[in-house]
């Protein structure tokens, strides 16, 4: 996975061939904070600096820096997949919600 954790905040890492640098983008923040570097050590350094600046700006503006997640998720999937998921949940004696939550946890752990 292309993830990196900086000061307990997750960032997704990608490569930008146009500028020949790696790009990190923090996720779970209530705003936009990204950073660029040529290598992993540079990403850690630039990421820590970007996060520090972001958090300081949030504090100065009295803004919560973290996204709020309600726990509600609306997803659109193919009707046949929906039917199969509902049948599987019923057969396993769990709710469709529980089946979906388990599937997401499985994917995250993988």
GROMACS .gro file of N, CA, C and O in nm:
model
  440
    1UNK      N    1   0.083  -0.119   0.000
    1UNK     CA    2   0.000   0.000   0.000
    1UNK      C    3   0.087   0.124   0.000
    1UNK      O    4   0.194   0.125   0.059
    2UNK      N    5   0.039   0.226  -0.061
    2UNK     CA    6   0.113   0.351  -0.069
    2UNK      C    7   0.069   0.445   0.041
    2UNK      O    8   0.016   0.553   0.015
    3UNK      N    9   0.092   0.402   0.166
    3UNK     CA   10   0.055   0.484   0.280
    3UNK      C   11   0.178   0.510   0.364
    3UNK      O   12   0.271   0.431   0.368
    4UNK      N   13   0.175   0.623   0.433
    4UNK     CA   14   0.280   0.659   0.525
    4UNK      C   15   0.213   0.727   0.643
    4UNK      O   16   0.116   0.800   0.626
    5UNK      N   17   0.264   0.701   0.762
    5UNK     CA   18   0.209   0.766   0.880
    5UNK      C   19   0.311   0.866   0.933
    5UNK      O   20   0.428   0.830   0.953
    6UNK      N   21   0.267   0.989   0.951
    6UNK     CA   22   0.353   1.094   1.003
    6UNK      C   23   0.281   1.155   1.123
    6UNK      O   24   0.169   1.205   1.110
    7UNK      N   25   0.345   1.146   1.239
    7UNK     CA   26   0.285   1.196   1.363
    7UNK      C   27   0.144   1.143   1.383
    7UNK      O   28   0.052   1.218   1.414
    8UNK      N   29   0.126   1.014   1.361
    8UNK     CA   30  -0.002   0.944   1.378
    8UNK      C   31  -0.111   0.986   1.281
    8UNK      O   32  -0.228   0.956   1.301
    9UNK      N   33  -0.076   1.055   1.174
    9UNK     CA   34  -0.172   1.094   1.071
    9UNK      C   35  -0.134   1.019   0.943
    9UNK      O   36  -0.018   1.019   0.902
   10UNK      N   37  -0.232   0.956   0.879
   10UNK     CA   38  -0.206   0.880   0.757
   10UNK      C   39  -0.197   0.972   0.636
   10UNK      O   40  -0.271   1.071   0.625
   11UNK      N   41  -0.107   0.936   0.548
   11UNK     CA   42  -0.092   1.006   0.421
   11UNK      C   43  -0.086   0.901   0.310
   11UNK      O   44  -0.032   0.793   0.330
   12UNK      N   45  -0.142   0.935   0.196
   12UNK     CA   46  -0.135   0.849   0.078
   12UNK      C   47  -0.022   0.903  -0.010
   12UNK      O   48  -0.012   1.023  -0.034
   13UNK      N   49   0.062   0.812  -0.055
   13UNK     CA   50   0.180   0.850  -0.134
   13UNK      C   51   0.160   0.806  -0.279
   13UNK      O   52   0.117   0.694  -0.306
   14UNK      N   53   0.193   0.896  -0.371
   14UNK     CA   54   0.188   0.864  -0.514
   14UNK      C   55   0.312   0.924  -0.581
   14UNK      O   56   0.383   1.004  -0.522
   15UNK      N   57   0.335   0.883  -0.702
   15UNK     CA   58   0.448   0.935  -0.778
   15UNK      C   59   0.396   1.025  -0.889
   15UNK      O   60   0.304   0.989  -0.962
   16UNK      N   61   0.454   1.144  -0.901
   16UNK     CA   62   0.416   1.238  -1.005
   16UNK      C   63   0.527   1.242  -1.111
   16UNK      O   64   0.631   1.305  -1.090
   17UNK      N   65   0.507   1.174  -1.223
   17UNK     CA   66   0.613   1.168  -1.324
   17UNK      C   67   0.641   1.301  -1.392
   17UNK      O   68   0.750   1.321  -1.446
   18UNK      N   69   0.544   1.393  -1.388
   18UNK     CA   70   0.566   1.523  -1.451
   18UNK      C   71   0.674   1.603  -1.383
   18UNK      O   72   0.745   1.681  -1.447
   19UNK      N   73   0.687   1.586  -1.251
   19UNK     CA   74   0.789   1.661  -1.177
   19UNK      C   75   0.894   1.569  -1.115
   19UNK      O   76   0.985   1.615  -1.046
   20UNK      N   77   0.881   1.437  -1.141
   20UNK     CA   78   0.977   1.338  -1.094
   20UNK      C   79   0.993   1.340  -0.941
   20UNK      O   80   1.103   1.331  -0.889
   21UNK      N   81   0.880   1.353  -0.872
   21UNK     CA   82   0.881   1.354  -0.725
   21UNK      C   83   0.767   1.268  -0.672
   21UNK      O   84   0.667   1.245  -0.741
   22UNK      N   85   0.783   1.224  -0.549
   22UNK     CA   86   0.675   1.157  -0.479
   22UNK      C   87   0.589   1.263  -0.413
   22UNK      O   88   0.640   1.366  -0.367
   23UNK      N   89   0.459   1.237  -0.408
   23UNK     CA   90   0.365   1.331  -0.347
   23UNK      C   91   0.292   1.261  -0.235
   23UNK      O   92   0.244   1.149  -0.250
   24UNK      N   93   0.286   1.327  -0.121
   24UNK     CA   94   0.209   1.276  -0.008
   24UNK      C   95   0.090   1.367   0.016
   24UNK      O   96   0.101   1.488   0.003
   25UNK      N   97  -0.022   1.307   0.048
   25UNK     CA   98  -0.143   1.384   0.079
   25UNK      C   99  -0.204   1.326   0.206
   25UNK      O  100  -0.237   1.208   0.212
   26UNK      N  101  -0.216   1.409   0.308
   26UNK     CA  102  -0.276   1.364   0.433
   26UNK      C  103  -0.425   1.339   0.413
   26UNK      O  104  -0.492   1.413   0.342
   27UNK      N  105  -0.474   1.234   0.475
   27UNK     CA  106  -0.615   1.202   0.470
   27UNK      C  107  -0.671   1.211   0.612
   27UNK      O  108  -0.599   1.196   0.709
   28UNK      N  109  -0.799   1.240   0.620
   28UNK     CA  110  -0.862   1.252   0.751
   28UNK      C  111  -0.851   1.390   0.811
   28UNK      O  112  -0.890   1.412   0.925
   29UNK      N  113  -0.796   1.483   0.734
   29UNK     CA  114  -0.786   1.620   0.783
   29UNK      C  115  -0.899   1.704   0.726
   29UNK      O  116  -0.950   1.677   0.617
   30UNK      N  117  -0.935   1.805   0.798
   30UNK     CA  118  -1.044   1.895   0.760
   30UNK      C  119  -0.990   2.006   0.671
   30UNK      O  120  -1.014   2.124   0.694
   31UNK      N  121  -0.915   1.969   0.572
   31UNK     CA  122  -0.853   2.065   0.481
   31UNK      C  123  -0.749   1.993   0.397
   31UNK      O  124  -0.737   1.871   0.400
   32UNK      N  125  -0.672   2.069   0.326
   32UNK     CA  126  -0.579   2.014   0.229
   32UNK      C  127  -0.436   2.034   0.277
   32UNK      O  128  -0.394   2.147   0.303
   33UNK      N  129  -0.362   1.925   0.290
   33UNK     CA  130  -0.220   1.933   0.327
   33UNK      C  131  -0.146   1.827   0.246
   33UNK      O  132  -0.170   1.708   0.261
   34UNK      N  133  -0.057   1.871   0.159
   34UNK     CA  134   0.022   1.777   0.082
   34UNK      C  135   0.169   1.816   0.089
   34UNK      O  136   0.204   1.921   0.141
   35UNK      N  137   0.254   1.728   0.035
   35UNK     CA  138   0.398   1.750   0.043
   35UNK      C  139   0.466   1.668  -0.066
   35UNK      O  140   0.411   1.570  -0.115
   36UNK      N  141   0.585   1.712  -0.107
   36UNK     CA  142   0.659   1.649  -0.217
   36UNK      C  143   0.803   1.624  -0.175
   36UNK      O  144   0.860   1.703  -0.099
   37UNK      N  145   0.861   1.517  -0.228
   37UNK     CA  146   1.003   1.489  -0.203
   37UNK      C  147   1.050   1.382  -0.302
   37UNK      O  148   0.970   1.312  -0.363
   38UNK      N  149   1.182   1.370  -0.312
   38UNK     CA  150   1.241   1.275  -0.405
   38UNK      C  151   1.259   1.136  -0.345
   38UNK      O  152   1.277   1.039  -0.418
   39UNK      N  153   1.255   1.126  -0.211
   39UNK     CA  154   1.277   0.997  -0.146
   39UNK      C  155   1.196   0.987  -0.017
   39UNK      O  156   1.132   1.083   0.026
   40UNK      N  157   1.201   0.870   0.045
   40UNK     CA  158   1.122   0.844   0.165
   40UNK      C  159   1.161   0.937   0.279
   40UNK      O  160   1.074   0.993   0.348
   41UNK      N  161   1.290   0.954   0.302
   41UNK     CA  162   1.334   1.042   0.411
   41UNK      C  163   1.286   1.185   0.388
   41UNK      O  164   1.240   1.252   0.480
   42UNK      N  165   1.293   1.229   0.264
   42UNK     CA  166   1.243   1.362   0.230
   42UNK      C  167   1.093   1.374   0.251
   42UNK      O  168   1.043   1.476   0.299
   43UNK      N  169   1.020   1.267   0.217
   43UNK     CA  170   0.875   1.267   0.240
   43UNK      C  171   0.844   1.281   0.388
   43UNK      O  172   0.755   1.357   0.427
   44UNK      N  173   0.917   1.208   0.472
   44UNK     CA  174   0.893   1.218   0.617
   44UNK      C  175   0.920   1.360   0.668
   44UNK      O  176   0.842   1.415   0.745
   45UNK      N  177   1.029   1.419   0.622
   45UNK     CA  178   1.066   1.554   0.666
   45UNK      C  179   0.965   1.657   0.616
   45UNK      O  180   0.913   1.738   0.694
   46UNK      N  181   0.934   1.654   0.487
   46UNK     CA  182   0.841   1.750   0.429
   46UNK      C  183   0.698   1.728   0.482
   46UNK      O  184   0.624   1.824   0.502
   47UNK      N  185   0.663   1.603   0.505
   47UNK     CA  186   0.531   1.571   0.559
   47UNK      C  187   0.514   1.627   0.699
   47UNK      O  188   0.411   1.686   0.732
   48UNK      N  189   0.617   1.610   0.782
   48UNK     CA  190   0.611   1.663   0.919
   48UNK      C  191   0.598   1.815   0.917
   48UNK      O  192   0.520   1.873   0.995
   49UNK      N  193   0.670   1.880   0.828
   49UNK     CA  194   0.663   2.026   0.816
   49UNK      C  195   0.525   2.070   0.767
   49UNK      O  196   0.464   2.162   0.824
   50UNK      N  197   0.473   2.005   0.665
   50UNK     CA  198   0.342   2.039   0.610
   50UNK      C  199   0.233   2.020   0.716
   50UNK      O  200   0.144   2.104   0.731
   51UNK      N  201   0.240   1.910   0.790
   51UNK     CA  202   0.142   1.883   0.894
   51UNK      C  203   0.150   1.987   1.005
   51UNK      O  204   0.047   2.036   1.052
   52UNK      N  205   0.270   2.024   1.044
   52UNK     CA  206   0.289   2.125   1.148
   52UNK      C  207   0.227   2.258   1.107
   52UNK      O  208   0.152   2.320   1.184
   53UNK      N  209   0.253   2.300   0.985
   53UNK     CA  210   0.197   2.427   0.934
   53UNK      C  211   0.044   2.420   0.930
   53UNK      O  212  -0.025   2.514   0.972
   54UNK      N  213  -0.009   2.308   0.884
   54UNK     CA  214  -0.154   2.290   0.876
   54UNK      C  215  -0.217   2.298   1.014
   54UNK      O  216  -0.316   2.369   1.035
   55UNK      N  217  -0.161   2.224   1.111
   55UNK     CA  218  -0.217   2.222   1.246
   55UNK      C  219  -0.207   2.359   1.314
   55UNK      O  220  -0.298   2.401   1.386
   56UNK      N  221  -0.098   2.429   1.291
   56UNK     CA  222  -0.083   2.564   1.347
   56UNK      C  223  -0.186   2.659   1.288
   56UNK      O  224  -0.243   2.742   1.360
   57UNK      N  225  -0.212   2.649   1.159
   57UNK     CA  226  -0.313   2.735   1.095
   57UNK      C  227  -0.451   2.704   1.150
   57UNK      O  228  -0.531   2.796   1.176
   58UNK      N  229  -0.481   2.577   1.171
   58UNK     CA  230  -0.611   2.539   1.229
   58UNK      C  231  -0.625   2.595   1.369
   58UNK      O  232  -0.731   2.647   1.406
   59UNK      N  233  -0.519   2.586   1.447
   59UNK     CA  234  -0.523   2.638   1.584
   59UNK      C  235  -0.542   2.789   1.583
   59UNK      O  236  -0.623   2.843   1.659
   60UNK      N  237  -0.472   2.858   1.495
   60UNK     CA  238  -0.484   3.005   1.487
   60UNK      C  239  -0.625   3.046   1.446
   60UNK      O  240  -0.675   3.150   1.492
   61UNK      N  241  -0.689   2.966   1.361
   61UNK     CA  242  -0.823   2.998   1.313
   61UNK      C  243  -0.933   2.933   1.398
   61UNK      O  244  -1.051   2.943   1.365
   62UNK      N  245  -0.892   2.864   1.504
   62UNK     CA  246  -0.985   2.794   1.593
   62UNK      C  247  -1.075   2.697   1.516
   62UNK      O  248  -1.196   2.695   1.531
   63UNK      N  249  -1.010   2.616   1.430
   63UNK     CA  250  -1.078   2.519   1.346
   63UNK      C  251  -1.033   2.379   1.386
   63UNK      O  252  -0.913   2.355   1.407
   64UNK      N  253  -1.128   2.285   1.395
   64UNK     CA  254  -1.092   2.147   1.422
   64UNK      C  255  -1.016   2.093   1.300
   64UNK      O  256  -1.069   2.094   1.189
   65UNK      N  257  -0.894   2.044   1.317
   65UNK     CA  258  -0.815   1.999   1.202
   65UNK      C  259  -0.857   1.865   1.143
   65UNK      O  260  -0.814   1.829   1.034
   66UNK      N  261  -0.942   1.791   1.214
   66UNK     CA  262  -0.975   1.656   1.170
   66UNK      C  263  -1.116   1.648   1.113
   66UNK      O  264  -1.208   1.710   1.165
   67UNK      N  265  -1.131   1.567   1.008
   67UNK     CA  266  -1.261   1.544   0.947
   67UNK      C  267  -1.351   1.470   1.046
   67UNK      O  268  -1.304   1.387   1.123
   68UNK      N  269  -1.477   1.500   1.039
   68UNK     CA  270  -1.576   1.428   1.119
   68UNK      C  271  -1.642   1.324   1.028
   68UNK      O  272  -1.688   1.355   0.919
   69UNK      N  273  -1.642   1.200   1.074
   69UNK     CA  274  -1.709   1.093   1.000
   69UNK      C  275  -1.830   1.047   1.080
   69UNK      O  276  -1.817   1.014   1.198
   70UNK      N  277  -1.946   1.046   1.018
   70UNK     CA  278  -2.070   1.012   1.087
   70UNK      C  279  -2.087   0.862   1.108
   70UNK      O  280  -2.162   0.819   1.195
   71UNK      N  281  -2.018   0.782   1.029
   71UNK     CA  282  -2.037   0.638   1.035
   71UNK      C  283  -2.142   0.591   0.934
   71UNK      O  284  -2.165   0.471   0.919
   72UNK      N  285  -2.205   0.685   0.866
   72UNK     CA  286  -2.302   0.650   0.762
   72UNK      C  287  -2.229   0.653   0.628
   72UNK      O  288  -2.154   0.744   0.600
   73UNK      N  289  -2.255   0.551   0.548
   73UNK     CA  290  -2.188   0.539   0.420
   73UNK      C  291  -2.292   0.501   0.315
   73UNK      O  292  -2.362   0.401   0.330
   74UNK      N  293  -2.303   0.578   0.211
   74UNK     CA  294  -2.393   0.547   0.102
   74UNK      C  295  -2.306   0.500  -0.015
   74UNK      O  296  -2.214   0.569  -0.056
   75UNK      N  297  -2.337   0.382  -0.064
   75UNK     CA  298  -2.258   0.327  -0.174
   75UNK      C  299  -2.352   0.280  -0.284
   75UNK      O  300  -2.460   0.228  -0.257
   76UNK      N  301  -2.310   0.300  -0.406
   76UNK     CA  302  -2.386   0.250  -0.519
   76UNK      C  303  -2.309   0.133  -0.577
   76UNK      O  304  -2.192   0.145  -0.613
   77UNK      N  305  -2.378   0.019  -0.584
   77UNK     CA  306  -2.316  -0.102  -0.640
   77UNK      C  307  -2.413  -0.163  -0.740
   77UNK      O  308  -2.531  -0.128  -0.743
   78UNK      N  309  -2.363  -0.255  -0.818
   78UNK     CA  310  -2.447  -0.323  -0.918
   78UNK      C  311  -2.559  -0.399  -0.847
   78UNK      O  312  -2.536  -0.460  -0.741
   79UNK      N  313  -2.680  -0.398  -0.903
   79UNK     CA  314  -2.792  -0.468  -0.840
   79UNK      C  315  -2.766  -0.616  -0.813
   79UNK      O  316  -2.806  -0.668  -0.709
   80UNK      N  317  -2.697  -0.683  -0.905
   80UNK     CA  318  -2.670  -0.826  -0.882
   80UNK      C  319  -2.574  -0.847  -0.765
   80UNK      O  320  -2.587  -0.941  -0.688
   81UNK      N  321  -2.479  -0.757  -0.747
   81UNK     CA  322  -2.389  -0.764  -0.632
   81UNK      C  323  -2.465  -0.735  -0.503
   81UNK      O  324  -2.443  -0.802  -0.401
   82UNK      N  325  -2.555  -0.639  -0.508
   82UNK     CA  326  -2.640  -0.608  -0.392
   82UNK      C  327  -2.720  -0.731  -0.352
   82UNK      O  328  -2.729  -0.767  -0.234
   83UNK      N  329  -2.780  -0.799  -0.450
   83UNK     CA  330  -2.859  -0.919  -0.423
   83UNK      C  331  -2.773  -1.029  -0.362
   83UNK      O  332  -2.812  -1.092  -0.263
   84UNK      N  333  -2.655  -1.050  -0.419
   84UNK     CA  334  -2.565  -1.153  -0.365
   84UNK      C  335  -2.521  -1.120  -0.222
   84UNK      O  336  -2.514  -1.210  -0.137
   85UNK      N  337  -2.494  -0.994  -0.197
   85UNK     CA  338  -2.453  -0.953  -0.062
   85UNK      C  339  -2.567  -0.975   0.037
   85UNK      O  340  -2.546  -1.024   0.148
   86UNK      N  341  -2.689  -0.939  -0.002
   86UNK     CA  342  -2.805  -0.958   0.086
   86UNK      C  343  -2.827  -1.106   0.114
   86UNK      O  344  -2.855  -1.146   0.229
   87UNK      N  345  -2.814  -1.190   0.011
   87UNK     CA  346  -2.830  -1.335   0.027
   87UNK      C  347  -2.722  -1.392   0.119
   87UNK      O  348  -2.749  -1.475   0.205
   88UNK      N  349  -2.599  -1.346   0.100
   88UNK     CA  350  -2.488  -1.394   0.183
   88UNK      C  351  -2.508  -1.354   0.328
   88UNK      O  352  -2.488  -1.436   0.419
   89UNK      N  353  -2.548  -1.230   0.351
   89UNK     CA  354  -2.573  -1.184   0.487
   89UNK      C  355  -2.682  -1.268   0.553
   89UNK      O  356  -2.667  -1.312   0.668
   90UNK      N  357  -2.789  -1.290   0.482
   90UNK     CA  358  -2.901  -1.369   0.535
   90UNK      C  359  -2.854  -1.511   0.568
   90UNK      O  360  -2.884  -1.564   0.675
   91UNK      N  361  -2.778  -1.571   0.478
   91UNK     CA  362  -2.729  -1.707   0.498
   91UNK      C  363  -2.635  -1.716   0.619
   91UNK      O  364  -2.631  -1.818   0.687
   92UNK      N  365  -2.562  -1.608   0.644
   92UNK     CA  366  -2.468  -1.607   0.757
   92UNK      C  367  -2.533  -1.558   0.886
   92UNK      O  368  -2.469  -1.553   0.990
   93UNK      N  369  -2.660  -1.516   0.876
   93UNK     CA  370  -2.731  -1.472   0.995
   93UNK      C  371  -2.685  -1.338   1.048
   93UNK      O  372  -2.690  -1.312   1.169
   94UNK      N  373  -2.637  -1.253   0.958
   94UNK     CA  374  -2.594  -1.118   0.997
   94UNK      C  375  -2.667  -1.015   0.911
   94UNK      O  376  -2.724  -1.049   0.806
   95UNK      N  377  -2.664  -0.892   0.953
   95UNK     CA  378  -2.725  -0.787   0.873
   95UNK      C  379  -2.636  -0.755   0.753
   95UNK      O  380  -2.516  -0.785   0.753
   96UNK      N  381  -2.696  -0.696   0.653
   96UNK     CA  382  -2.620  -0.653   0.536
   96UNK      C  383  -2.513  -0.552   0.580
   96UNK      O  384  -2.399  -0.556   0.534
   97UNK      N  385  -2.548  -0.464   0.672
   97UNK     CA  386  -2.453  -0.366   0.725
   97UNK      C  387  -2.331  -0.436   0.788
   97UNK      O  388  -2.217  -0.398   0.765
   98UNK      N  389  -2.357  -0.541   0.869
   98UNK     CA  390  -2.248  -0.614   0.933
   98UNK      C  391  -2.159  -0.682   0.830
   98UNK      O  392  -2.036  -0.685   0.844
   99UNK      N  393  -2.219  -0.737   0.724
   99UNK     CA  394  -2.142  -0.801   0.618
   99UNK      C  395  -2.052  -0.699   0.548
   99UNK      O  396  -1.934  -0.725   0.524
  100UNK      N  397  -2.107  -0.584   0.518
  100UNK     CA  398  -2.030  -0.479   0.451
  100UNK      C  399  -1.917  -0.430   0.541
  100UNK      O  400  -1.803  -0.411   0.497
  101UNK      N  401  -1.947  -0.410   0.668
  101UNK     CA  402  -1.844  -0.364   0.762
  101UNK      C  403  -1.730  -0.466   0.770
  101UNK      O  404  -1.613  -0.430   0.767
  102UNK      N  405  -1.766  -0.594   0.775
  102UNK     CA  406  -1.664  -0.700   0.780
  102UNK      C  407  -1.579  -0.699   0.652
  102UNK      O  408  -1.457  -0.715   0.657
  103UNK      N  409  -1.643  -0.680   0.537
  103UNK     CA  410  -1.570  -0.676   0.410
  103UNK      C  411  -1.473  -0.558   0.406
  103UNK      O  412  -1.360  -0.572   0.360
  104UNK      N  413  -1.517  -0.443   0.453
  104UNK     CA  414  -1.429  -0.326   0.457
  104UNK      C  415  -1.312  -0.350   0.550
  104UNK      O  416  -1.196  -0.320   0.517
  105UNK      N  417  -1.339  -0.406   0.670
  105UNK     CA  418  -1.230  -0.436   0.763
  105UNK      C  419  -1.131  -0.533   0.701
  105UNK      O  420  -1.009  -0.518   0.717
  106UNK      N  421  -1.180  -0.632   0.627
  106UNK     CA  422  -1.092  -0.728   0.561
  106UNK      C  423  -1.002  -0.658   0.460
  106UNK      O  424  -0.881  -0.684   0.453
  107UNK      N  425  -1.057  -0.570   0.379
  107UNK     CA  426  -0.980  -0.498   0.278
  107UNK      C  427  -0.876  -0.405   0.341
  107UNK      O  428  -0.766  -0.392   0.291
  108UNK      N  429  -0.912  -0.341   0.450
  108UNK     CA  430  -0.820  -0.250   0.517
  108UNK      C  431  -0.703  -0.328   0.578
  108UNK      O  432  -0.588  -0.283   0.574
  109UNK      N  433  -0.732  -0.445   0.632
  109UNK     CA  434  -0.627  -0.527   0.695
  109UNK      C  435  -0.535  -0.591   0.592
  109UNK      O  436  -0.421  -0.623   0.624
  110UNK      N  437  -0.584  -0.607   0.470
  110UNK     CA  438  -0.505  -0.677   0.366
  110UNK      C  439  -0.385  -0.597   0.322
  110UNK      O  440  -0.369  -0.484   0.334
   0.00000   0.00000   0.00000
